[in-house]
CSV table of C-alpha atoms in Angstrom, one decimal:
chain,number,residue,atom,x,y,z
A,1,MET,CA,0.0,0.0,0.0
A,2,SER,CA,1.4,3.4,-1.0
A,3,VAL,CA,1.2,6.8,0.6
A,4,THR,CA,-1.9,8.9,-0.4
A,5,LYS,CA,-1.2,12.1,1.5
A,6,VAL,CA,1.5,13.6,3.7
A,7,HIS,CA,0.9,16.7,5.9
A,8,ALA,CA,3.3,18.3,8.3
A,9,ARG,CA,2.6,21.0,10.9
A,10,GLN,CA,4.4,22.9,13.7
A,11,ILE,CA,3.6,21.7,17.2
A,12,PHE,CA,5.4,22.2,20.5
A,13,ASP,CA,7.9,20.0,22.4
A,14,SER,CA,8.1,19.5,26.2
A,15,ARG,CA,10.2,22.7,26.6
A,16,GLY,CA,7.7,24.9,24.7
A,17,ASN,CA,9.8,25.0,21.6
A,18,PRO,CA,8.4,24.4,18.1
A,19,THR,CA,8.9,21.0,16.6
A,20,VAL,CA,7.7,19.0,13.5
A,21,GLU,CA,4.7,16.7,13.4
A,22,VAL,CA,3.9,14.6,10.3
A,23,ASP,CA,0.6,13.0,9.4
A,24,LEU,CA,0.9,10.3,6.7
A,25,TYR,CA,-2.1,8.7,5.1
A,26,THR,CA,-2.6,5.4,3.4
A,27,ASP,CA,-5.9,3.4,2.7
A,28,LYS,CA,-5.5,2.0,6.2
A,29,GLY,CA,-5.9,5.5,7.8
A,30,ARG,CA,-3.8,8.3,9.3
A,31,PHE,CA,-0.3,7.7,10.9
A,32,ARG,CA,1.2,10.4,13.1
A,33,ALA,CA,4.8,11.1,14.1
A,34,ALA,CA,6.4,13.9,16.1
A,35,VAL,CA,10.1,14.7,16.4
A,36,PRO,CA,12.2,15.4,19.5
A,37,SER,CA,15.0,18.0,20.0
A,38,GLY,CA,18.1,18.0,22.1
A,39,ALA,CA,19.7,20.8,24.3
A,40,SER,CA,23.3,19.6,24.6
A,41,THR,CA,23.8,18.7,21.0
A,42,GLY,CA,26.9,17.3,19.5
A,43,VAL,CA,28.6,19.3,16.8
A,44,HIS,CA,28.6,16.2,14.5
A,45,GLU,CA,24.8,15.7,14.7
A,46,ALA,CA,22.4,15.8,11.7
A,47,VAL,CA,21.0,19.3,11.2
A,48,GLU,CA,17.8,20.3,13.0
A,49,LEU,CA,16.4,22.9,10.7
A,50,ARG,CA,15.2,26.0,12.5
A,51,ASP,CA,13.9,29.2,11.0
A,52,GLY,CA,16.4,31.4,12.8
A,53,ASP,CA,14.0,34.3,12.7
A,54,LYS,CA,14.6,35.9,16.2
A,55,ALA,CA,11.3,37.9,16.0
A,56,ASN,CA,9.3,34.7,16.1
A,57,TYR,CA,9.5,31.8,18.5
A,58,VAL,CA,12.9,33.1,19.7
A,59,GLY,CA,14.4,31.9,16.3
A,60,LYS,CA,13.3,28.3,16.9
A,61,GLY,CA,10.3,28.1,14.5
A,62,VAL,CA,10.3,25.1,12.2
A,63,SER,CA,8.2,26.5,9.3
A,64,LYS,CA,11.0,25.8,6.8
A,65,ALA,CA,11.2,22.1,7.9
A,66,VAL,CA,7.4,21.8,7.8
A,67,LYS,CA,7.4,23.4,4.3
A,68,ASN,CA,10.1,20.9,3.2
A,69,VAL,CA,7.8,18.0,4.2
A,70,ASN,CA,4.7,19.5,2.5
A,71,THR,CA,6.4,20.6,-0.7
A,72,VAL,CA,9.3,18.2,-1.3
A,73,LEU,CA,9.4,15.1,0.9
A,74,GLY,CA,5.7,14.3,0.9
A,75,PRO,CA,5.0,14.9,-2.8
A,76,GLU,CA,8.1,13.0,-3.9
A,77,LEU,CA,7.2,10.0,-1.6
A,78,ILE,CA,3.7,9.8,-3.1
A,79,LYS,CA,5.1,10.1,-6.6
A,80,SER,CA,7.6,7.3,-5.9
A,81,GLY,CA,4.8,4.8,-5.4
A,82,LEU,CA,6.9,3.0,-2.7
A,83,LYS,CA,5.0,0.7,-0.4
A,84,VAL,CA,5.0,1.9,3.2
A,85,THR,CA,6.5,-1.5,4.2
A,86,GLN,CA,9.7,-0.6,2.2
A,87,GLN,CA,11.3,1.4,5.0
A,88,LYS,CA,14.9,1.2,3.7
A,89,GLU,CA,13.9,2.3,0.2
A,90,ILE,CA,11.8,5.1,1.6
A,91,ASP,CA,14.6,6.3,3.9
A,92,ASP,CA,17.1,6.1,1.1
A,93,LEU,CA,14.7,8.3,-1.0
A,94,LEU,CA,14.4,10.9,1.8
A,95,ILE,CA,18.2,11.0,2.1
A,96,LYS,CA,18.7,11.4,-1.6
A,97,LEU,CA,16.1,14.2,-1.8
A,98,ASP,CA,18.2,16.1,0.8
A,99,GLY,CA,21.5,15.3,-0.9
A,100,THR,CA,23.8,16.6,1.9
A,101,PRO,CA,25.9,14.4,4.3
A,102,ASN,CA,24.2,15.9,7.4
A,103,LYS,CA,20.6,16.5,6.2
A,104,GLY,CA,21.3,20.2,6.3
A,105,LYS,CA,19.2,21.1,3.2
A,106,LEU,CA,15.7,19.7,4.1
A,107,GLY,CA,16.4,19.2,7.9
A,108,ALA,CA,16.8,16.0,9.9
A,109,ASN,CA,13.7,17.0,11.8
A,110,ALA,CA,11.6,17.1,8.5
A,111,ILE,CA,13.1,13.8,7.3
A,112,LEU,CA,12.7,11.9,10.6
A,113,GLY,CA,9.0,12.9,10.9
A,114,VAL,CA,8.3,11.2,7.6
A,115,SER,CA,10.5,8.2,8.4
A,116,ILE,CA,8.7,7.5,11.8
A,117,ALA,CA,5.3,8.0,10.2
A,118,CYS,CA,6.2,5.4,7.6
A,119,VAL,CA,7.1,2.9,10.3
A,120,GLU,CA,3.7,3.4,11.9
A,121,ALA,CA,2.0,3.0,8.5
A,122,GLY,CA,4.1,-0.1,7.6
A,123,ALA,CA,3.2,-1.9,10.8
A,124,ALA,CA,-0.5,-1.2,10.2
A,125,GLU,CA,-0.2,-2.4,6.6
A,126,LYS,CA,1.2,-5.7,7.9
A,127,GLY,CA,-1.3,-5.8,10.7
A,128,VAL,CA,1.4,-6.2,13.4
A,129,PRO,CA,2.5,-4.1,16.4
A,130,VAL,CA,5.2,-1.4,15.6
A,131,TYR,CA,7.9,-3.3,17.6
A,132,GLN,CA,7.3,-6.4,15.6
A,133,HIS,CA,7.5,-4.5,12.3
A,134,LEU,CA,10.8,-2.8,13.4
A,135,ALA,CA,12.2,-6.2,14.6
A,136,GLU,CA,11.4,-7.7,11.2
A,137,LEU,CA,13.1,-4.7,9.4
A,138,ALA,CA,16.1,-5.2,11.6
A,139,GLY,CA,16.2,-9.0,11.2
A,140,VAL,CA,15.8,-9.6,14.9
A,141,LYS,CA,13.9,-12.8,15.9
A,142,PRO,CA,11.8,-13.3,19.0
A,143,PRO,CA,11.8,-13.8,22.0
A,144,TYR,CA,11.6,-10.1,22.6
A,145,ILE,CA,13.7,-8.5,25.3
A,146,MET,CA,12.4,-5.8,27.6
A,147,PRO,CA,14.9,-3.1,28.4
A,148,CYS,CA,16.4,-2.1,31.7
A,149,PRO,CA,15.3,1.6,32.1
A,150,ALA,CA,17.9,4.3,33.1
A,151,PHE,CA,16.0,6.9,35.1
A,152,ASN,CA,17.7,10.3,35.1
A,153,VAL,CA,16.9,11.5,38.6
A,154,ILE,CA,19.6,14.1,39.4
A,155,ASN,CA,20.5,16.8,36.9
A,156,GLY,CA,23.5,19.0,36.5
A,157,GLY,CA,25.4,20.4,33.5
A,158,SER,CA,23.6,22.4,30.9
A,159,HIS,CA,20.3,21.0,32.1
A,160,ALA,CA,20.4,22.6,35.6
A,161,GLY,CA,21.2,25.8,37.5
A,162,ASN,CA,23.3,24.2,40.2
A,163,LYS,CA,27.1,23.9,40.4
A,164,LEU,CA,27.2,20.3,39.2
A,165,ALA,CA,29.3,19.8,36.1
A,166,PHE,CA,28.1,16.3,35.2
A,167,GLN,CA,24.7,16.3,33.4
A,168,GLU,CA,22.9,13.2,34.5
A,169,PHE,CA,22.9,10.7,37.4
A,170,MET,CA,20.7,7.7,36.6
A,171,LEU,CA,19.2,4.7,38.4
A,172,LEU,CA,19.2,1.4,36.7
A,173,PRO,CA,17.0,-1.3,38.3
A,174,THR,CA,19.2,-4.2,37.1
A,175,GLY,CA,18.0,-6.5,39.9
A,176,ALA,CA,14.4,-6.5,38.8
A,177,THR,CA,12.8,-9.6,37.3
A,178,SER,CA,10.6,-7.8,34.8
A,179,PHE,CA,10.1,-4.4,33.3
A,180,THR,CA,7.0,-3.9,35.5
A,181,GLU,CA,9.1,-4.6,38.6
A,182,ALA,CA,11.9,-2.2,37.3
A,183,MET,CA,9.2,0.5,37.2
A,184,LYS,CA,8.2,-0.2,40.7
A,185,ILE,CA,11.7,-0.1,42.0
A,186,GLY,CA,12.5,3.0,40.0
A,187,THR,CA,9.4,5.0,41.0
A,188,GLU,CA,9.7,4.1,44.7
A,189,THR,CA,13.4,5.1,44.8
A,190,TYR,CA,12.5,8.3,42.9
A,191,HIS,CA,10.0,9.2,45.6
A,192,THR,CA,12.4,8.3,48.4
A,193,LEU,CA,15.1,10.5,46.7
A,194,LYS,CA,12.6,13.4,46.6
A,195,LYS,CA,12.2,13.1,50.4
A,196,VAL,CA,15.9,12.8,51.0
A,197,ILE,CA,16.7,15.9,48.9
A,198,SER,CA,13.8,17.9,50.3
A,199,ALA,CA,15.0,17.2,53.9
A,200,LYS,CA,18.5,18.3,53.1
A,201,TYR,CA,18.1,21.2,50.6
A,202,GLY,CA,14.6,22.4,51.1
A,203,ILE,CA,11.4,22.2,49.1
A,204,ASP,CA,12.7,24.2,46.1
A,205,ALA,CA,15.4,21.6,45.5
A,206,VAL,CA,12.7,19.1,44.3
A,207,ASN,CA,11.4,21.2,41.4
A,208,VAL,CA,12.0,19.0,38.4
A,209,GLY,CA,14.2,19.7,35.3
A,210,ASP,CA,13.6,19.1,31.6
A,211,GLU,CA,13.7,15.3,32.0
A,212,GLY,CA,11.9,15.1,35.4
A,213,GLY,CA,15.1,14.8,37.5
A,214,PHE,CA,15.9,17.0,40.5
A,215,ALA,CA,18.6,19.6,40.5
A,216,PRO,CA,19.6,20.1,44.2
A,217,ASN,CA,22.3,22.7,45.0
A,218,VAL,CA,25.0,20.0,45.4
A,219,SER,CA,28.7,20.9,45.3
A,220,GLY,CA,29.7,18.2,43.0
A,221,ALA,CA,29.5,14.6,41.8
A,222,GLU,CA,30.3,12.9,45.1
A,223,GLU,CA,27.4,14.7,46.9
A,224,SER,CA,25.0,13.5,44.1
A,225,LEU,CA,26.3,9.9,44.4
A,226,GLU,CA,25.9,10.0,48.1
A,227,LEU,CA,22.3,11.2,47.7
A,228,LEU,CA,21.5,8.3,45.3
A,229,THR,CA,23.2,5.8,47.6
A,230,GLU,CA,21.1,7.0,50.6
A,231,ALA,CA,17.8,6.9,48.5
A,232,ILE,CA,18.6,3.4,47.2
A,233,SER,CA,19.3,2.2,50.7
A,234,LYS,CA,16.2,3.9,52.3
A,235,ALA,CA,14.0,2.5,49.6
A,236,GLY,CA,15.3,-1.0,50.4
A,237,TYR,CA,16.8,-1.7,47.0
A,238,GLU,CA,20.6,-2.0,47.8
A,239,GLY,CA,22.1,-4.4,45.3
A,240,LYS,CA,19.1,-4.2,43.0
A,241,ILE,CA,19.9,-0.7,41.5
A,242,LYS,CA,23.1,0.3,39.7
A,243,ILE,CA,24.1,3.9,38.8
A,244,ALA,CA,24.9,5.4,35.4
A,245,LEU,CA,26.4,8.8,34.6
A,246,ASP,CA,26.0,11.1,31.6
A,247,VAL,CA,28.8,13.5,32.0
A,248,ALA,CA,28.3,15.5,28.7
A,249,SER,CA,31.8,16.7,29.1
A,250,SER,CA,32.0,18.5,25.8
A,251,GLU,CA,30.0,21.2,27.6
A,252,PHE,CA,32.9,21.9,29.9
A,253,TYR,CA,36.0,21.2,27.7
A,254,LYS,CA,38.1,24.3,27.3
A,255,ASP,CA,41.5,24.6,25.6
A,256,GLY,CA,42.3,20.9,26.0
A,257,LYS,CA,41.3,20.8,29.7
A,258,TYR,CA,38.1,20.0,31.6
A,259,ASP,CA,36.6,22.7,33.9
A,260,LEU,CA,34.4,21.1,36.6
A,261,ASP,CA,33.5,24.6,37.7
A,262,PHE,CA,32.3,25.8,34.2
A,263,LYS,CA,29.1,27.4,35.4
A,264,ASN,CA,31.2,29.9,37.5
A,265,PRO,CA,32.1,32.8,35.2
A,266,ASN,CA,35.3,33.3,37.3
A,267,SER,CA,36.4,29.7,37.3
A,268,ASP,CA,40.1,29.3,37.9
A,269,PRO,CA,42.0,27.9,34.9
A,270,GLN,CA,44.6,26.6,37.3
A,271,LYS,CA,42.0,24.1,38.5
A,272,TRP,CA,41.1,22.8,35.1
A,273,ILE,CA,42.1,19.1,34.7
A,274,SER,CA,43.5,16.9,31.9
A,275,GLY,CA,41.7,14.0,30.3
A,276,THR,CA,43.9,11.5,32.3
A,277,GLU,CA,43.1,13.2,35.6
A,278,LEU,CA,39.4,13.2,34.8
A,279,ALA,CA,39.7,9.4,33.9
A,280,ASP,CA,41.3,8.8,37.3
A,281,LEU,CA,38.4,10.7,38.9
A,282,TYR,CA,35.9,8.4,37.2
A,283,LEU,CA,37.8,5.3,38.2
A,284,SER,CA,37.7,6.4,41.8
A,285,TYR,CA,33.9,6.8,41.6
A,286,VAL,CA,33.5,3.4,40.0
A,287,LYS,CA,35.5,1.9,42.9
A,288,GLN,CA,33.3,3.6,45.5
A,289,TYR,CA,29.8,3.5,44.0
A,290,PRO,CA,27.9,0.9,42.0
A,291,ILE,CA,28.5,2.6,38.7
A,292,VAL,CA,28.0,0.5,35.6
A,293,SER,CA,27.9,3.0,32.7
A,294,ILE,CA,29.5,6.4,31.9
A,295,GLU,CA,28.3,8.4,28.9
A,296,ASP,CA,30.4,11.1,27.2
A,297,PRO,CA,33.2,11.1,29.8
A,298,PHE,CA,35.3,13.2,27.4
A,299,ASP,CA,34.9,15.8,24.7
A,300,GLN,CA,33.6,14.7,21.3
A,301,ASP,CA,36.9,15.2,19.6
A,302,ASP,CA,39.3,14.2,22.5
A,303,TRP,CA,39.8,10.7,21.0
A,304,GLU,CA,43.0,10.0,22.9
A,305,ALA,CA,41.3,10.4,26.3
A,306,TRP,CA,38.5,8.1,25.2
A,307,THR,CA,40.8,5.3,24.1
A,308,HIS,CA,42.9,5.6,27.3
A,309,PHE,CA,39.9,5.3,29.5
A,310,THR,CA,38.1,2.5,27.7
A,311,LYS,CA,41.3,0.5,27.9
A,312,ASN,CA,41.6,0.9,31.6
A,313,SER,CA,38.0,0.7,32.7
A,314,SER,CA,35.7,-2.2,33.6
A,315,VAL,CA,32.3,-0.5,32.9
A,316,GLN,CA,30.3,0.5,29.9
A,317,ILE,CA,31.6,3.7,28.2
A,318,VAL,CA,28.9,5.2,26.0
A,319,GLY,CA,29.5,7.5,23.1
A,320,ASP,CA,26.8,10.2,22.5
A,321,ASP,CA,28.3,13.5,21.3
A,322,LEU,CA,31.3,11.3,20.2
A,323,THR,CA,29.3,9.0,17.9
A,324,VAL,CA,26.0,10.9,17.3
A,325,THR,CA,24.3,7.7,16.0
A,326,ASN,CA,26.3,8.1,12.8
A,327,PRO,CA,27.7,5.0,11.2
A,328,LEU,CA,30.9,6.9,10.0
A,329,ARG,CA,31.7,8.2,13.5
A,330,ILE,CA,30.9,4.8,15.0
A,331,LYS,CA,33.4,3.1,12.6
A,332,THR,CA,36.1,5.6,13.7
A,333,ALA,CA,35.3,4.8,17.4
A,334,ILE,CA,35.5,1.1,16.7
A,335,GLU,CA,38.9,1.5,14.9
A,336,LYS,CA,40.3,3.7,17.8
A,337,LYS,CA,38.7,1.4,20.5
A,338,ALA,CA,37.3,4.6,21.9
A,339,CYS,CA,34.2,3.3,23.6
A,340,ASN,CA,32.1,0.1,24.1
A,341,GLY,CA,28.6,1.6,24.1
A,342,LEU,CA,26.4,3.6,21.8
A,343,LEU,CA,23.7,6.1,22.7
A,344,LEU,CA,21.1,5.7,20.0
A,345,LYS,CA,19.2,8.9,19.3
A,346,ILE,CA,17.0,8.7,16.2
A,347,ASN,CA,17.1,12.5,15.6
A,348,GLN,CA,20.9,12.6,15.6
A,349,ILE,CA,21.0,10.6,12.4
A,350,GLY,CA,17.5,11.4,11.0
A,351,THR,CA,16.0,8.1,9.7
A,352,ILE,CA,14.8,4.9,11.3
A,353,SER,CA,16.8,2.7,8.8
A,354,GLU,CA,20.1,4.5,9.7
A,355,SER,CA,19.3,4.2,13.4
A,356,ILE,CA,19.0,0.4,13.0
A,357,GLN,CA,22.2,0.3,11.0
A,358,ALA,CA,24.0,2.3,13.7
A,359,ALA,CA,22.8,-0.1,16.4
A,360,GLN,CA,23.9,-3.2,14.4
A,361,LEU,CA,27.3,-1.7,13.5
A,362,SER,CA,27.9,-1.1,17.2
A,363,GLN,CA,26.8,-4.5,18.2
A,364,SER,CA,29.0,-6.1,15.6
A,365,ASP,CA,31.9,-4.8,17.8
A,366,GLY,CA,30.4,-6.1,21.0
A,367,TRP,CA,29.1,-2.7,22.2
A,368,GLY,CA,26.1,-2.1,24.4
A,369,VAL,CA,23.4,0.0,22.9
A,370,MET,CA,21.2,2.4,25.0
A,371,VAL,CA,18.2,3.8,23.1
A,372,SER,CA,17.6,7.4,24.2
A,373,HIS,CA,15.1,10.2,24.3
A,374,ARG,CA,16.1,13.9,23.9
A,375,SER,CA,15.6,16.6,26.5
A,376,GLY,CA,13.0,18.2,24.3
A,377,GLU,CA,10.4,15.4,23.8
A,378,THR,CA,6.9,14.9,22.6
A,379,GLU,CA,4.3,12.3,23.5
A,380,ASN,CA,5.6,10.1,20.6
A,381,THR,CA,6.7,6.6,21.8
A,382,ILE,CA,8.5,5.1,18.8
A,383,ILE,CA,11.7,4.7,20.9
A,384,ALA,CA,9.8,2.2,23.2
A,385,ASP,CA,9.0,0.1,20.1
A,386,LEU,CA,12.5,0.5,18.8
A,387,VAL,CA,14.3,-0.7,21.9
A,388,VAL,CA,12.2,-3.9,22.1
A,389,ALA,CA,12.6,-4.5,18.4
A,390,LEU,CA,16.4,-4.2,18.5
A,391,GLY,CA,16.6,-6.2,21.8
A,392,THR,CA,19.5,-4.0,23.1
A,393,GLY,CA,18.2,-4.2,26.7
A,394,GLN,CA,18.7,-0.5,27.6
A,395,ILE,CA,16.6,2.6,27.4
A,396,LYS,CA,17.0,6.0,29.0
A,397,THR,CA,14.0,8.3,28.7
A,398,GLY,CA,14.1,10.5,31.8
A,399,ALA,CA,12.8,10.2,35.4
A,400,PRO,CA,9.5,8.5,36.0
A,401,ALA,CA,7.8,12.0,35.9
A,402,ARG,CA,6.5,14.4,33.3
A,403,SER,CA,4.1,12.8,30.8
A,404,GLU,CA,6.5,13.1,27.8
A,405,ARG,CA,8.9,10.8,29.6
A,406,VAL,CA,6.4,8.5,31.3
A,407,ALA,CA,4.6,8.0,27.9
A,408,LYS,CA,7.6,5.9,26.8
A,409,TYR,CA,7.6,3.8,30.1
A,410,ASN,CA,3.9,3.3,29.8
A,411,ALA,CA,4.2,2.1,26.2
A,412,LEU,CA,6.8,-0.4,27.4
A,413,LEU,CA,4.5,-1.7,30.1
A,414,ARG,CA,1.8,-2.3,27.5
A,415,ILE,CA,4.3,-4.1,25.2
A,416,GLU,CA,5.5,-6.3,28.1
A,417,GLU,CA,1.8,-7.3,28.7
A,418,GLU,CA,1.2,-7.9,25.1
A,419,ILE,CA,4.2,-10.2,24.7
A,420,ASN,CA,3.5,-12.1,27.9
A,421,GLY,CA,6.6,-10.7,29.7
A,422,GLY,CA,9.3,-11.4,27.2
A,423,ILE,CA,12.8,-11.5,28.8
A,424,TYR,CA,13.8,-8.7,31.1
A,425,ALA,CA,17.3,-7.6,30.3
A,426,GLY,CA,18.5,-6.6,33.7
A,427,ASP,CA,22.3,-5.9,33.4
A,428,LYS,CA,22.7,-8.2,30.4
A,429,GLY,CA,22.5,-5.4,27.9
A,430,LEU,CA,25.4,-3.6,29.4
A,431,SER,CA,29.0,-4.0,28.1
A,432,ALA,CA,31.7,-4.0,30.7
A,433,GLY,CA,35.2,-3.1,29.8
A,434,LEU,CA,36.3,-5.6,27.1
A,435,ALA,CA,33.3,-7.9,27.8
A,436,ALA,CA,30.4,-7.6,25.3
A,437,PRO,CA,26.8,-7.5,26.7
A,438,ALA,CA,25.6,-11.0,27.7
A,439,LEU,CA,22.6,-10.5,25.4
A,440,LEU,CA,24.9,-10.4,22.4
A,441,LYS,CA,26.5,-13.8,23.3
């Protein structure tokens, strides 16, 4: 069945910024997709096309991207006569119509909207759930694997107004026996953490950030890790919850050094540290706390520091700004042995087919793959289907708060019910130093 009509419009994301929504029609009905948007974006990401007209929507309008769907991508897709089940061919067509290496002409936000809507339509055409259609596209056979969620519960970095340099501190209920239990453990610990923070820092400290996490006025990483440890213990889940960090260190990389006091305009350059010193700091945290995964520990172009750390560490080292879900960057990271984990963000690359390719390339080298939301999200839940389809066993989509985050977790609860439980990944999706994830073996 081919596409009969495509219509895009500007809607709003969870931060109140414009984003793209695409309605795609076939004889089976209407299929809708909305596109997310990041805050701490890597310089190597596919281009999110914004209008840049400061007089409207603070320059963040997406009328150009919407127009590109309505006047170029939609009409050409209809004209091609491709069936909605031909995802790879459709995505190849969208890429060709743009013609640039980073989707800078038509916009990755325009292209991704059409790509996701096609996935929805393709599943309906086959009469199967979206996760099953995606699994078939990726050549992944059942049994399906339910992911371990990574709940971002303490925020720092560019996401928060505190002194904390590291961007995210996450809870991973690896000791749960099902996704449903993982949600129980995660939400109970989240509420316990809220009480712990409120008692120590006051009621203002439990206002939530863009991804539902708290941003207490902590002095640094140790204080955050202590708060998490206390909450895990008070909630009664010691041993069942591991910790992951997203450092987002490109945000505080200056002149070849790392400034852990980067939010202070008068930060002392004498105190900035080298990549090796930062690596030693991470290793000391891993010894002291149950940390199993560290994302973007170094700047996106500080390859040397990445390679040094990955060689010396026993945890999962995840590339986000480093790899930007781009097969070319991933190849380089594999060659340089720079990391052993991929953060998969569909809007960093701009089509579902390339996202699948990025995951499979990473897995071919024994990496873990964590499917991820963006800080600016919508109610769209395609990443829930994608993580089950690919069977990577890891998803991060915020704290268990704010509907645009919880929508993904609720979608996963429904999928778990539909597949009669599947297999809960626990810690089996995580790589650890030179060891590939147990799921891959």
